[in-house]
Amino acid sequence: MPKVKAGKGTPRPASGPVTLLVGTRKGAFFIRSDRARRSWTLAGPHFLGQIVNHLVLDPRDGKTLLCAVRTGHLGPTVFRSTDFGRAWKEAQRPPAFPKAAPGEKGLAVEHVFWLTPGHASQPGAWYAGVSPPGLFRSEDGGVTWEGVAGFNANPMRSAWIGGEENQGPPGGATLHSVNVDPRDARHLYLGISIGGTFESKDAGATWRPLNQGVAADFLPVKDPEYGHDVHCMRLHPLAPDRLYQQNHCGMYRLDRPGEKWDRIGNAMPKKIGDIGFPIVLHPRDPDTLWVFPMDGGTVWPRVSLGGKPAAYVSRDGGRTWRRQDKGLPTKQGWFTVKRQSMCVDSRDPVGVYFGTTSGEVWMSANEGDRWNSIARHLPEIYSVEAAGG
Amino acid sequence: MNVLIPSQLRDYTGGRAHVKARGATLAALLADLERRYPGVRFRMIDEQDAIRRHIKIFVNQQLARDLSAALAANDEVVIVGALSGG
């Protein structure tokens, strides 16, 4: 396998403090580091009692935050801050499907699940993935949102997602992993659980499935064109022809213009397997990535295998993997790390972070070689994103 | 008419539990509430005009099933957030 080189413009490592943006089932929290990333301070909560699926910084201005919020009682919305969380304003028009014609059944957004800043050349552009699976776009920094009709009204949409009655994962089937090609704002990828990976080359006007080589063991059809269960999919910003995917049925890599995903999870230890939720990429090395395997056997416990949590790192694009568990519990550690709950910073060495459904945040300041607990007793963690650095 | 706002929605009403609004139907009343308190309607009513699963709206102590319920000037509207579990 040829080693992929990062393209021109490889950013210099950051050197400042890091802020983790933590979304939980009961609100949002900030965890701020010192410059050395040794000391961490927890702040918050914001939106106490509200479900925060994703809290994301706009890298184009370094201060605008968007937060996907709902509560048990109330409908979904998006809050935005233009001063890094000091003040929040609700979107004037949150993501919402069109009103159905009389006598027809329309879709209603259950929750906003995923937020992705748009292309660097399009300040104010954002994408939101929602449940039931739908894609929305904002042109004004998240104040107003419009559905991407090329996906939401696509005649194939219902077939792609297995029908509207498909409830998918807890909380409902959902659209996530929106990736924008840094070379071309019109070139988009997205993932659906369930539905699969889809690509658009015309800013979302048309989409096509991109799932060759990906297993879908839960479907009766062998090698289906769509219907796969993408857990998390990421494009490397410095090598945008390289995609990685953590799927319900394994770990994969795709090198475009190739069409067929390669199951890099086959190189994982057999007793660990290649099931998990998150997958995160080194910001400057397209061949380095981390995963956090979980138990996908029998009734799908979705916790660390054997109660021994560990990340795995590959430094060669998934050809080989190494266990990283120093500092983590050696027994009775039943972690679940959700798909948005693992991230990296842009320091050197890279900081790697994850949050658990049991409300713990762990970090490694040396690319996973040793882990430290930096927060405990938080609510169930849904997302962790690193800002600054 | 008088409208009782549940605690979950009082961020929109400046903390007030009791507010005034007008409308000959529940749909019109909610439109008036939205004019006075932008954003509040979508947290209660989805884009297909269905009352959200964990919101209940009572008109004179009778549960309203949809937004077509007729209202009179002296009616009392009570909005309730109804959810169990953690």
Short mmCIF file of C-alpha atoms in Angstrom, two decimals:
data_model
loop_
_atom_site.label_atom_id
_atom_site.label_comp_id
_atom_site.label_asym_id
_atom_site.label_seq_id
_atom_site.Cartn_x
_atom_site.Cartn_y
_atom_site.Cartn_z
CA MET A 1 0.00 0.00 0.00
CA PRO A 2 1.59 3.32 -1.00
CA LYS A 3 2.00 5.80 1.79
CA VAL A 4 -0.20 8.83 1.26
CA LYS A 5 1.53 12.15 1.53
CA ALA A 6 -0.23 15.22 2.74
CA GLY A 7 -0.64 17.82 0.03
CA LYS A 8 0.76 21.32 -0.02
CA GLY A 9 -0.24 23.58 2.78
CA THR A 10 0.31 21.20 5.65
CA PRO A 11 -0.45 23.40 8.66
CA ARG A 12 2.14 23.97 11.33
CA PRO A 13 1.23 22.37 14.64
CA ALA A 14 -0.67 24.61 17.02
CA SER A 15 0.92 25.51 20.33
CA GLY A 16 -1.76 27.10 22.49
CA PRO A 17 -4.26 25.84 25.07
CA VAL A 18 -7.01 23.47 23.96
CA THR A 19 -10.72 23.77 24.70
CA LEU A 20 -12.85 20.66 24.52
CA LEU A 21 -16.47 21.22 23.53
CA VAL A 22 -18.50 18.50 25.22
CA GLY A 23 -22.11 17.74 24.32
CA THR A 24 -24.06 15.61 26.78
CA ARG A 25 -27.56 14.33 27.35
CA LYS A 26 -28.01 17.08 29.95
CA GLY A 27 -26.19 20.07 28.53
CA ALA A 28 -22.87 21.32 27.15
CA PHE A 29 -19.56 21.79 28.93
CA PHE A 30 -16.21 23.37 28.09
CA ILE A 31 -12.97 21.83 29.37
CA ARG A 32 -10.02 24.21 29.01
CA SER A 33 -6.35 23.27 29.24
CA ASP A 34 -3.22 25.16 30.06
CA ARG A 35 -0.59 25.46 27.37
CA ALA A 36 1.09 22.22 28.48
CA ARG A 37 -2.23 20.34 28.41
CA ARG A 38 -1.53 19.11 31.95
CA SER A 39 -4.15 21.09 33.82
CA TRP A 40 -7.81 21.06 32.73
CA THR A 41 -10.67 23.22 33.99
CA LEU A 42 -14.31 22.32 33.56
CA ALA A 43 -16.81 25.11 32.83
CA GLY A 44 -20.54 25.01 32.31
CA PRO A 45 -23.08 23.68 31.96
CA HIS A 46 -24.67 25.51 29.10
CA PHE A 47 -28.26 24.50 28.27
CA LEU A 48 -28.61 22.50 31.47
CA GLY A 49 -31.12 19.71 31.04
CA GLN A 50 -31.17 19.96 27.27
CA ILE A 51 -29.87 17.22 24.99
CA VAL A 52 -26.78 18.45 23.14
CA ASN A 53 -25.91 16.14 20.27
CA HIS A 54 -23.11 18.23 18.82
CA LEU A 55 -21.23 21.43 19.68
CA VAL A 56 -18.86 22.62 16.97
CA LEU A 57 -16.53 25.60 16.46
CA ASP A 58 -16.34 27.38 13.12
CA PRO A 59 -12.65 27.06 12.19
CA ARG A 60 -13.03 29.93 9.71
CA ASP A 61 -13.41 32.55 12.44
CA GLY A 62 -12.37 30.70 15.59
CA LYS A 63 -15.23 32.09 17.69
CA THR A 64 -18.60 31.04 16.27
CA LEU A 65 -20.11 27.97 17.91
CA LEU A 66 -23.15 26.05 16.76
CA CYS A 67 -24.95 23.74 19.16
CA ALA A 68 -27.54 21.12 18.19
CA VAL A 69 -30.11 21.07 21.01
CA ARG A 70 -33.40 19.51 21.97
CA THR A 71 -35.01 18.39 25.20
CA GLY A 72 -37.18 15.46 26.08
CA HIS A 73 -40.21 17.72 25.93
CA LEU A 74 -39.38 20.21 23.23
CA GLY A 75 -38.58 20.07 19.56
CA PRO A 76 -35.11 20.30 18.03
CA THR A 77 -33.27 23.52 17.34
CA VAL A 78 -29.84 25.05 16.85
CA PHE A 79 -28.29 27.66 19.09
CA ARG A 80 -25.40 29.82 17.97
CA SER A 81 -22.81 31.93 19.69
CA THR A 82 -20.52 34.41 17.97
CA ASP A 83 -18.34 34.94 21.04
CA PHE A 84 -17.24 31.40 21.89
CA GLY A 85 -20.13 30.64 24.19
CA ARG A 86 -20.53 33.82 26.23
CA ALA A 87 -23.97 34.44 24.75
CA TRP A 88 -26.28 32.22 22.75
CA LYS A 89 -29.09 32.96 20.29
CA GLU A 90 -31.49 30.46 18.84
CA ALA A 91 -31.66 29.99 15.08
CA GLN A 92 -34.49 32.00 13.57
CA ARG A 93 -35.39 29.10 11.31
CA PRO A 94 -34.06 25.77 12.62
CA PRO A 95 -33.83 22.74 10.33
CA ALA A 96 -37.36 21.62 9.39
CA PHE A 97 -38.74 19.55 6.55
CA PRO A 98 -41.31 21.11 4.18
CA LYS A 99 -44.96 21.02 5.15
CA ALA A 100 -46.63 18.11 3.41
CA ALA A 101 -49.50 18.61 0.99
CA PRO A 102 -52.96 17.98 2.45
CA GLY A 103 -53.56 14.27 2.87
CA GLU A 104 -49.88 13.40 2.64
CA LYS A 105 -47.62 12.47 5.52
CA GLY A 106 -44.65 14.74 5.90
CA LEU A 107 -41.37 14.35 7.74
CA ALA A 108 -40.59 16.07 11.03
CA VAL A 109 -37.09 16.60 12.37
CA GLU A 110 -36.69 14.53 15.53
CA HIS A 111 -33.27 15.87 16.40
CA VAL A 112 -30.36 17.71 14.83
CA PHE A 113 -27.55 15.22 15.15
CA TRP A 114 -24.45 16.43 13.32
CA LEU A 115 -22.95 19.82 12.42
CA THR A 116 -20.23 20.45 9.83
CA PRO A 117 -18.79 23.85 8.91
CA GLY A 118 -18.89 24.50 5.18
CA HIS A 119 -16.01 25.08 2.79
CA ALA A 120 -13.33 27.62 3.71
CA SER A 121 -14.34 29.72 0.69
CA GLN A 122 -17.94 29.99 1.92
CA PRO A 123 -17.98 31.83 5.25
CA GLY A 124 -21.25 31.27 7.06
CA ALA A 125 -22.00 28.00 5.29
CA TRP A 126 -22.83 25.04 7.52
CA TYR A 127 -24.36 21.61 7.07
CA ALA A 128 -26.59 19.80 9.55
CA GLY A 129 -27.50 16.13 9.52
CA VAL A 130 -30.78 15.24 11.21
CA SER A 131 -32.96 12.34 12.23
CA PRO A 132 -34.95 11.07 10.36
CA PRO A 133 -32.14 11.18 7.81
CA GLY A 134 -32.05 14.58 6.20
CA LEU A 135 -29.47 17.17 5.18
CA PHE A 136 -29.80 20.90 5.81
CA ARG A 137 -27.62 23.86 4.88
CA SER A 138 -27.24 27.32 6.33
CA GLU A 139 -25.73 30.22 4.40
CA ASP A 140 -25.77 32.66 7.30
CA GLY A 141 -23.82 31.06 10.09
CA GLY A 142 -26.71 28.95 11.36
CA VAL A 143 -29.37 31.67 11.67
CA THR A 144 -31.61 30.10 9.03
CA TRP A 145 -31.58 26.59 7.54
CA GLU A 146 -32.89 25.15 4.29
CA GLY A 147 -33.25 21.52 3.37
CA VAL A 148 -30.91 20.17 0.69
CA ALA A 149 -33.65 19.05 -1.66
CA GLY A 150 -31.30 16.94 -3.76
CA PHE A 151 -31.10 14.59 -0.79
CA ASN A 152 -34.24 15.20 1.27
CA ALA A 153 -36.61 15.07 -1.72
CA ASN A 154 -34.61 12.50 -3.66
CA PRO A 155 -36.97 9.81 -4.98
CA MET A 156 -34.47 7.19 -3.75
CA ARG A 157 -34.13 8.59 -0.23
CA SER A 158 -36.69 6.32 1.37
CA ALA A 159 -35.16 3.24 -0.26
CA TRP A 160 -31.65 4.29 0.75
CA ILE A 161 -32.62 4.51 4.42
CA GLY A 162 -34.78 1.37 4.47
CA GLY A 163 -38.11 3.18 4.71
CA GLU A 164 -39.42 5.80 7.09
CA GLU A 165 -40.40 3.18 9.63
CA ASN A 166 -36.75 2.26 10.16
CA GLN A 167 -35.88 3.50 13.62
CA GLY A 168 -32.18 2.73 13.25
CA PRO A 169 -30.05 3.31 16.32
CA PRO A 170 -31.56 4.54 19.60
CA GLY A 171 -33.04 7.92 18.87
CA GLY A 172 -33.79 7.04 15.27
CA ALA A 173 -31.94 6.60 12.01
CA THR A 174 -29.75 9.59 11.38
CA LEU A 175 -27.59 11.42 8.86
CA HIS A 176 -24.06 12.31 9.94
CA SER A 177 -20.43 12.44 8.84
CA VAL A 178 -20.91 15.31 6.40
CA ASN A 179 -17.51 15.89 4.78
CA VAL A 180 -16.66 18.77 2.43
CA ASP A 181 -13.78 18.32 -0.02
CA PRO A 182 -11.35 21.16 0.75
CA ARG A 183 -10.47 21.35 -2.98
CA ASP A 184 -14.05 21.74 -4.16
CA ALA A 185 -16.97 23.13 -2.16
CA ARG A 186 -19.40 21.26 -4.40
CA HIS A 187 -17.91 17.87 -3.60
CA LEU A 188 -19.60 16.35 -0.54
CA TYR A 189 -19.76 13.02 1.24
CA LEU A 190 -22.17 11.95 3.96
CA GLY A 191 -22.95 8.87 6.02
CA ILE A 192 -26.27 7.49 7.16
CA SER A 193 -26.97 4.99 9.90
CA ILE A 194 -28.52 3.13 8.23
CA GLY A 195 -28.23 3.97 4.55
CA GLY A 196 -24.52 4.01 3.80
CA THR A 197 -22.03 6.47 2.33
CA PHE A 198 -23.19 8.86 -0.38
CA GLU A 199 -21.31 11.29 -2.63
CA SER A 200 -22.37 14.47 -4.39
CA LYS A 201 -20.25 16.38 -6.90
CA ASP A 202 -22.76 19.16 -7.49
CA ALA A 203 -23.27 20.76 -4.07
CA GLY A 204 -25.93 18.29 -3.04
CA ALA A 205 -28.14 18.43 -6.14
CA THR A 206 -27.56 14.74 -6.88
CA TRP A 207 -26.21 11.88 -4.80
CA ARG A 208 -25.02 8.36 -5.41
CA PRO A 209 -24.21 5.48 -3.06
CA LEU A 210 -20.54 4.71 -2.44
CA ASN A 211 -20.56 1.43 -0.55
CA GLN A 212 -18.73 -1.16 -2.62
CA GLY A 213 -16.72 -3.51 -0.46
CA VAL A 214 -18.54 -2.59 2.76
CA ALA A 215 -20.23 -5.45 4.59
CA ALA A 216 -23.87 -5.25 5.63
CA ASP A 217 -24.25 -8.55 7.44
CA PHE A 218 -27.63 -7.56 8.86
CA LEU A 219 -29.24 -7.32 5.40
CA PRO A 220 -30.56 -10.33 3.53
CA VAL A 221 -28.95 -9.12 0.28
CA LYS A 222 -25.31 -9.89 -0.43
CA ASP A 223 -23.28 -6.82 -1.49
CA PRO A 224 -26.16 -4.34 -1.51
CA GLU A 225 -25.71 -0.99 -3.22
CA TYR A 226 -26.97 0.86 -0.13
CA GLY A 227 -28.45 0.21 3.30
CA HIS A 228 -25.11 0.01 5.11
CA ASP A 229 -24.61 1.23 8.65
CA VAL A 230 -21.96 3.93 8.71
CA HIS A 231 -21.03 4.78 12.29
CA CYS A 232 -18.49 7.50 11.47
CA MET A 233 -16.74 8.49 8.24
CA ARG A 234 -13.99 11.06 7.79
CA LEU A 235 -12.09 12.54 4.86
CA HIS A 236 -8.51 13.60 5.49
CA PRO A 237 -8.30 17.34 4.86
CA LEU A 238 -4.72 17.16 3.56
CA ALA A 239 -5.31 14.11 1.38
CA PRO A 240 -8.96 14.53 0.39
CA ASP A 241 -8.95 11.43 -1.79
CA ARG A 242 -8.60 9.33 1.33
CA LEU A 243 -11.66 8.38 3.36
CA TYR A 244 -11.85 6.27 6.49
CA GLN A 245 -14.98 4.71 7.91
CA GLN A 246 -15.94 2.98 11.13
CA ASN A 247 -18.96 0.93 10.20
CA HIS A 248 -21.35 -1.32 12.09
CA CYS A 249 -19.65 -4.08 10.08
CA GLY A 250 -15.98 -3.14 10.32
CA MET A 251 -13.32 -0.52 9.65
CA TYR A 252 -12.63 0.60 6.09
CA ARG A 253 -10.45 2.85 3.94
CA LEU A 254 -11.24 4.19 0.48
CA ASP A 255 -8.70 5.86 -1.81
CA ARG A 256 -10.44 7.80 -4.58
CA PRO A 257 -10.95 7.69 -7.42
CA GLY A 258 -11.32 4.10 -6.32
CA GLU A 259 -14.84 2.89 -5.63
CA LYS A 260 -14.24 -0.10 -3.39
CA TRP A 261 -13.64 0.21 0.32
CA ASP A 262 -10.85 -1.91 1.80
CA ARG A 263 -11.63 -3.56 5.15
CA ILE A 264 -8.61 -2.37 7.15
CA GLY A 265 -10.26 -3.81 10.25
CA ASN A 266 -9.19 -7.25 9.06
CA ALA A 267 -5.76 -6.37 10.44
CA MET A 268 -7.14 -5.84 13.94
CA PRO A 269 -6.56 -8.61 16.52
CA LYS A 270 -9.27 -11.21 16.03
CA LYS A 271 -10.21 -11.22 19.72
CA ILE A 272 -10.84 -7.46 19.52
CA GLY A 273 -12.52 -7.27 16.15
CA ASP A 274 -13.21 -4.10 14.21
CA ILE A 275 -16.51 -2.82 15.57
CA GLY A 276 -16.84 0.59 17.18
CA PHE A 277 -18.42 3.99 16.79
CA PRO A 278 -15.73 6.69 16.32
CA ILE A 279 -12.78 7.03 13.97
CA VAL A 280 -10.44 10.04 14.12
CA LEU A 281 -7.55 11.15 11.91
CA HIS A 282 -4.16 12.69 12.59
CA PRO A 283 -4.39 16.29 11.37
CA ARG A 284 -1.07 16.17 9.50
CA ASP A 285 -0.54 12.51 8.62
CA PRO A 286 -3.20 10.87 6.44
CA ASP A 287 -1.85 7.42 7.34
CA THR A 288 -2.43 7.79 11.08
CA LEU A 289 -5.82 7.18 12.64
CA TRP A 290 -7.42 6.05 15.91
CA VAL A 291 -10.43 3.90 16.70
CA PHE A 292 -12.04 2.77 19.94
CA PRO A 293 -13.24 -0.83 19.54
CA MET A 294 -16.34 -2.11 21.30
CA ASP A 295 -18.07 -5.43 21.79
CA GLY A 296 -20.29 -6.08 18.79
CA GLY A 297 -21.01 -9.71 19.63
CA THR A 298 -24.19 -11.50 20.67
CA VAL A 299 -26.63 -8.75 21.74
CA TRP A 300 -24.22 -5.92 20.90
CA PRO A 301 -23.18 -4.75 24.38
CA ARG A 302 -21.27 -1.85 22.72
CA VAL A 303 -18.85 -1.57 25.62
CA SER A 304 -15.11 -2.11 25.85
CA LEU A 305 -14.25 -5.74 25.17
CA GLY A 306 -13.83 -7.68 28.40
CA GLY A 307 -14.16 -4.49 30.42
CA LYS A 308 -10.66 -3.44 29.30
CA PRO A 309 -10.96 -0.19 27.37
CA ALA A 310 -8.35 0.65 24.74
CA ALA A 311 -7.85 2.77 21.68
CA TYR A 312 -6.07 1.34 18.67
CA VAL A 313 -3.81 3.38 16.41
CA SER A 314 -2.61 2.68 12.92
CA ARG A 315 0.38 4.55 11.48
CA ASP A 316 0.18 2.97 8.05
CA GLY A 317 -3.33 3.62 6.80
CA GLY A 318 -4.83 0.62 8.57
CA ARG A 319 -2.33 -2.06 7.51
CA THR A 320 -1.27 -2.63 11.11
CA TRP A 321 -2.71 -1.60 14.47
CA ARG A 322 -1.30 -1.08 17.95
CA ARG A 323 -3.20 -1.21 21.24
CA GLN A 324 -3.10 1.93 23.41
CA ASP A 325 -4.39 1.35 26.93
CA LYS A 326 -1.80 2.78 29.34
CA GLY A 327 -3.56 4.73 32.06
CA LEU A 328 -7.00 3.30 31.26
CA PRO A 329 -8.74 0.84 33.63
CA THR A 330 -7.26 -2.65 33.35
CA LYS A 331 -10.49 -4.34 34.42
CA GLN A 332 -14.18 -3.53 34.95
CA GLY A 333 -14.00 -0.54 32.62
CA TRP A 334 -17.17 -0.74 30.56
CA PHE A 335 -16.77 2.29 28.32
CA THR A 336 -19.01 3.23 25.43
CA VAL A 337 -17.61 5.97 23.20
CA LYS A 338 -20.13 7.34 20.75
CA ARG A 339 -19.38 8.38 17.18
CA GLN A 340 -18.90 12.09 17.89
CA SER A 341 -17.16 11.52 21.23
CA MET A 342 -13.56 11.06 20.07
CA CYS A 343 -11.38 13.77 18.57
CA VAL A 344 -7.85 15.10 18.14
CA ASP A 345 -6.27 18.50 18.55
CA SER A 346 -3.71 20.07 16.22
CA ARG A 347 -0.75 20.14 18.58
CA ASP A 348 2.54 18.21 18.21
CA PRO A 349 2.39 15.57 19.52
CA VAL A 350 -1.28 15.35 18.74
CA GLY A 351 -3.69 15.23 21.68
CA VAL A 352 -6.29 12.49 21.44
CA TYR A 353 -9.51 12.74 23.46
CA PHE A 354 -12.62 10.69 24.12
CA GLY A 355 -15.74 10.93 26.27
CA THR A 356 -17.81 8.04 27.58
CA THR A 357 -21.48 7.49 28.11
CA SER A 358 -20.62 7.22 31.81
CA GLY A 359 -19.57 10.88 31.79
CA GLU A 360 -15.79 10.61 31.79
CA VAL A 361 -13.40 12.51 29.54
CA TRP A 362 -9.95 11.07 28.88
CA MET A 363 -7.03 12.60 27.01
CA SER A 364 -3.60 11.66 25.79
CA ALA A 365 -1.01 14.34 25.14
CA ASN A 366 1.26 11.88 23.32
CA GLU A 367 -0.90 10.48 20.55
CA GLY A 368 -2.47 7.75 22.65
CA ASP A 369 0.60 6.34 24.35
CA ARG A 370 -0.74 7.26 27.79
CA TRP A 371 -4.22 8.30 28.88
CA ASN A 372 -5.28 10.63 31.70
CA SER A 373 -8.73 11.26 33.10
CA ILE A 374 -9.56 14.97 32.88
CA ALA A 375 -13.26 15.00 33.82
CA ARG A 376 -15.65 12.66 35.61
CA HIS A 377 -19.25 12.68 36.76
CA LEU A 378 -20.59 14.44 33.69
CA PRO A 379 -23.87 13.36 32.12
CA GLU A 380 -23.86 10.84 29.29
CA ILE A 381 -21.45 12.21 26.69
CA TYR A 382 -22.64 12.49 23.10
CA SER A 383 -19.83 14.53 21.52
CA VAL A 384 -16.33 15.85 22.15
CA GLU A 385 -14.67 18.32 19.79
CA ALA A 386 -11.29 20.00 20.27
CA ALA A 387 -10.92 23.71 19.60
CA GLY A 388 -7.87 25.91 19.73
CA GLY A 389 -4.50 24.45 20.37
CA MET B 1 -56.94 34.92 26.70
CA ASN B 2 -54.74 33.59 29.43
CA VAL B 3 -52.09 31.05 28.52
CA LEU B 4 -50.10 29.11 31.10
CA ILE B 5 -46.57 28.46 29.87
CA PRO B 6 -44.69 25.45 31.28
CA SER B 7 -41.29 25.88 32.84
CA GLN B 8 -39.63 24.29 29.81
CA LEU B 9 -40.70 27.23 27.63
CA ARG B 10 -40.29 30.18 29.97
CA ASP B 11 -36.91 31.12 28.48
CA TYR B 12 -39.00 32.37 25.57
CA THR B 13 -41.42 34.41 27.70
CA GLY B 14 -38.85 36.17 29.83
CA GLY B 15 -39.58 33.82 32.71
CA ARG B 16 -43.31 34.52 32.77
CA ALA B 17 -45.66 31.62 33.48
CA HIS B 18 -48.83 33.50 32.56
CA VAL B 19 -49.05 35.36 29.26
CA LYS B 20 -51.81 36.83 27.10
CA ALA B 21 -52.42 35.82 23.51
CA ARG B 22 -55.21 36.01 20.94
CA GLY B 23 -56.72 33.69 18.36
CA ALA B 24 -60.00 32.12 17.26
CA THR B 25 -58.36 28.70 17.00
CA LEU B 26 -55.45 27.00 18.69
CA ALA B 27 -53.48 27.44 15.45
CA ALA B 28 -54.11 31.20 15.53
CA LEU B 29 -53.25 31.40 19.22
CA LEU B 30 -49.93 29.65 18.62
CA ALA B 31 -49.20 31.98 15.72
CA ASP B 32 -49.80 34.92 18.05
CA LEU B 33 -47.53 33.39 20.67
CA GLU B 34 -44.85 32.97 18.00
CA ARG B 35 -45.16 36.65 17.07
CA ARG B 36 -44.74 37.66 20.69
CA TYR B 37 -42.10 35.06 21.59
CA PRO B 38 -40.14 34.04 18.46
CA GLY B 39 -39.09 30.41 18.35
CA VAL B 40 -41.57 29.14 20.94
CA ARG B 41 -43.98 27.49 18.50
CA PHE B 42 -41.49 25.12 16.87
CA ARG B 43 -40.48 23.74 20.25
CA MET B 44 -44.13 22.68 20.77
CA ILE B 45 -45.43 22.04 17.25
CA ASP B 46 -43.54 20.23 14.49
CA GLU B 47 -43.31 21.27 10.85
CA GLN B 48 -46.34 19.13 9.98
CA ASP B 49 -48.43 21.08 12.53
CA ALA B 50 -48.56 18.14 14.95
CA ILE B 51 -48.36 18.81 18.67
CA ARG B 52 -45.08 17.26 19.81
CA ARG B 53 -45.30 13.96 21.67
CA HIS B 54 -44.36 15.31 25.07
CA ILE B 55 -46.33 18.54 24.90
CA LYS B 56 -49.98 18.60 25.95
CA ILE B 57 -52.28 21.56 25.40
CA PHE B 58 -55.47 21.87 27.41
CA VAL B 59 -58.29 24.28 26.54
CA ASN B 60 -60.60 24.79 29.53
CA GLN B 61 -59.14 21.60 30.99
CA GLN B 62 -59.92 19.56 27.85
CA LEU B 63 -57.00 18.03 25.97
CA ALA B 64 -56.63 19.46 22.47
CA ARG B 65 -55.70 16.81 19.89
CA ASP B 66 -54.79 19.18 17.08
CA LEU B 67 -54.58 22.84 16.21
CA SER B 68 -58.11 23.17 14.84
CA ALA B 69 -59.65 23.55 18.30
CA ALA B 70 -61.88 26.65 18.42
CA LEU B 71 -61.19 29.24 21.12
CA ALA B 72 -63.22 31.99 22.74
CA ALA B 73 -61.89 35.17 24.30
CA ASN B 74 -62.29 33.96 27.87
CA ASP B 75 -60.91 30.47 27.39
CA GLU B 76 -58.00 29.31 29.46
CA VAL B 77 -55.15 27.55 27.68
CA VAL B 78 -52.71 25.46 29.66
CA ILE B 79 -49.56 24.11 28.01
CA VAL B 80 -47.91 21.21 29.80
CA GLY B 81 -44.58 19.48 29.31
CA ALA B 82 -45.33 15.79 29.86
CA LEU B 83 -42.41 13.39 30.06
CA SER B 84 -41.45 10.65 32.45
CA GLY B 85 -38.14 8.94 33.00
CA GLY B 86 -34.65 10.34 33.47
#
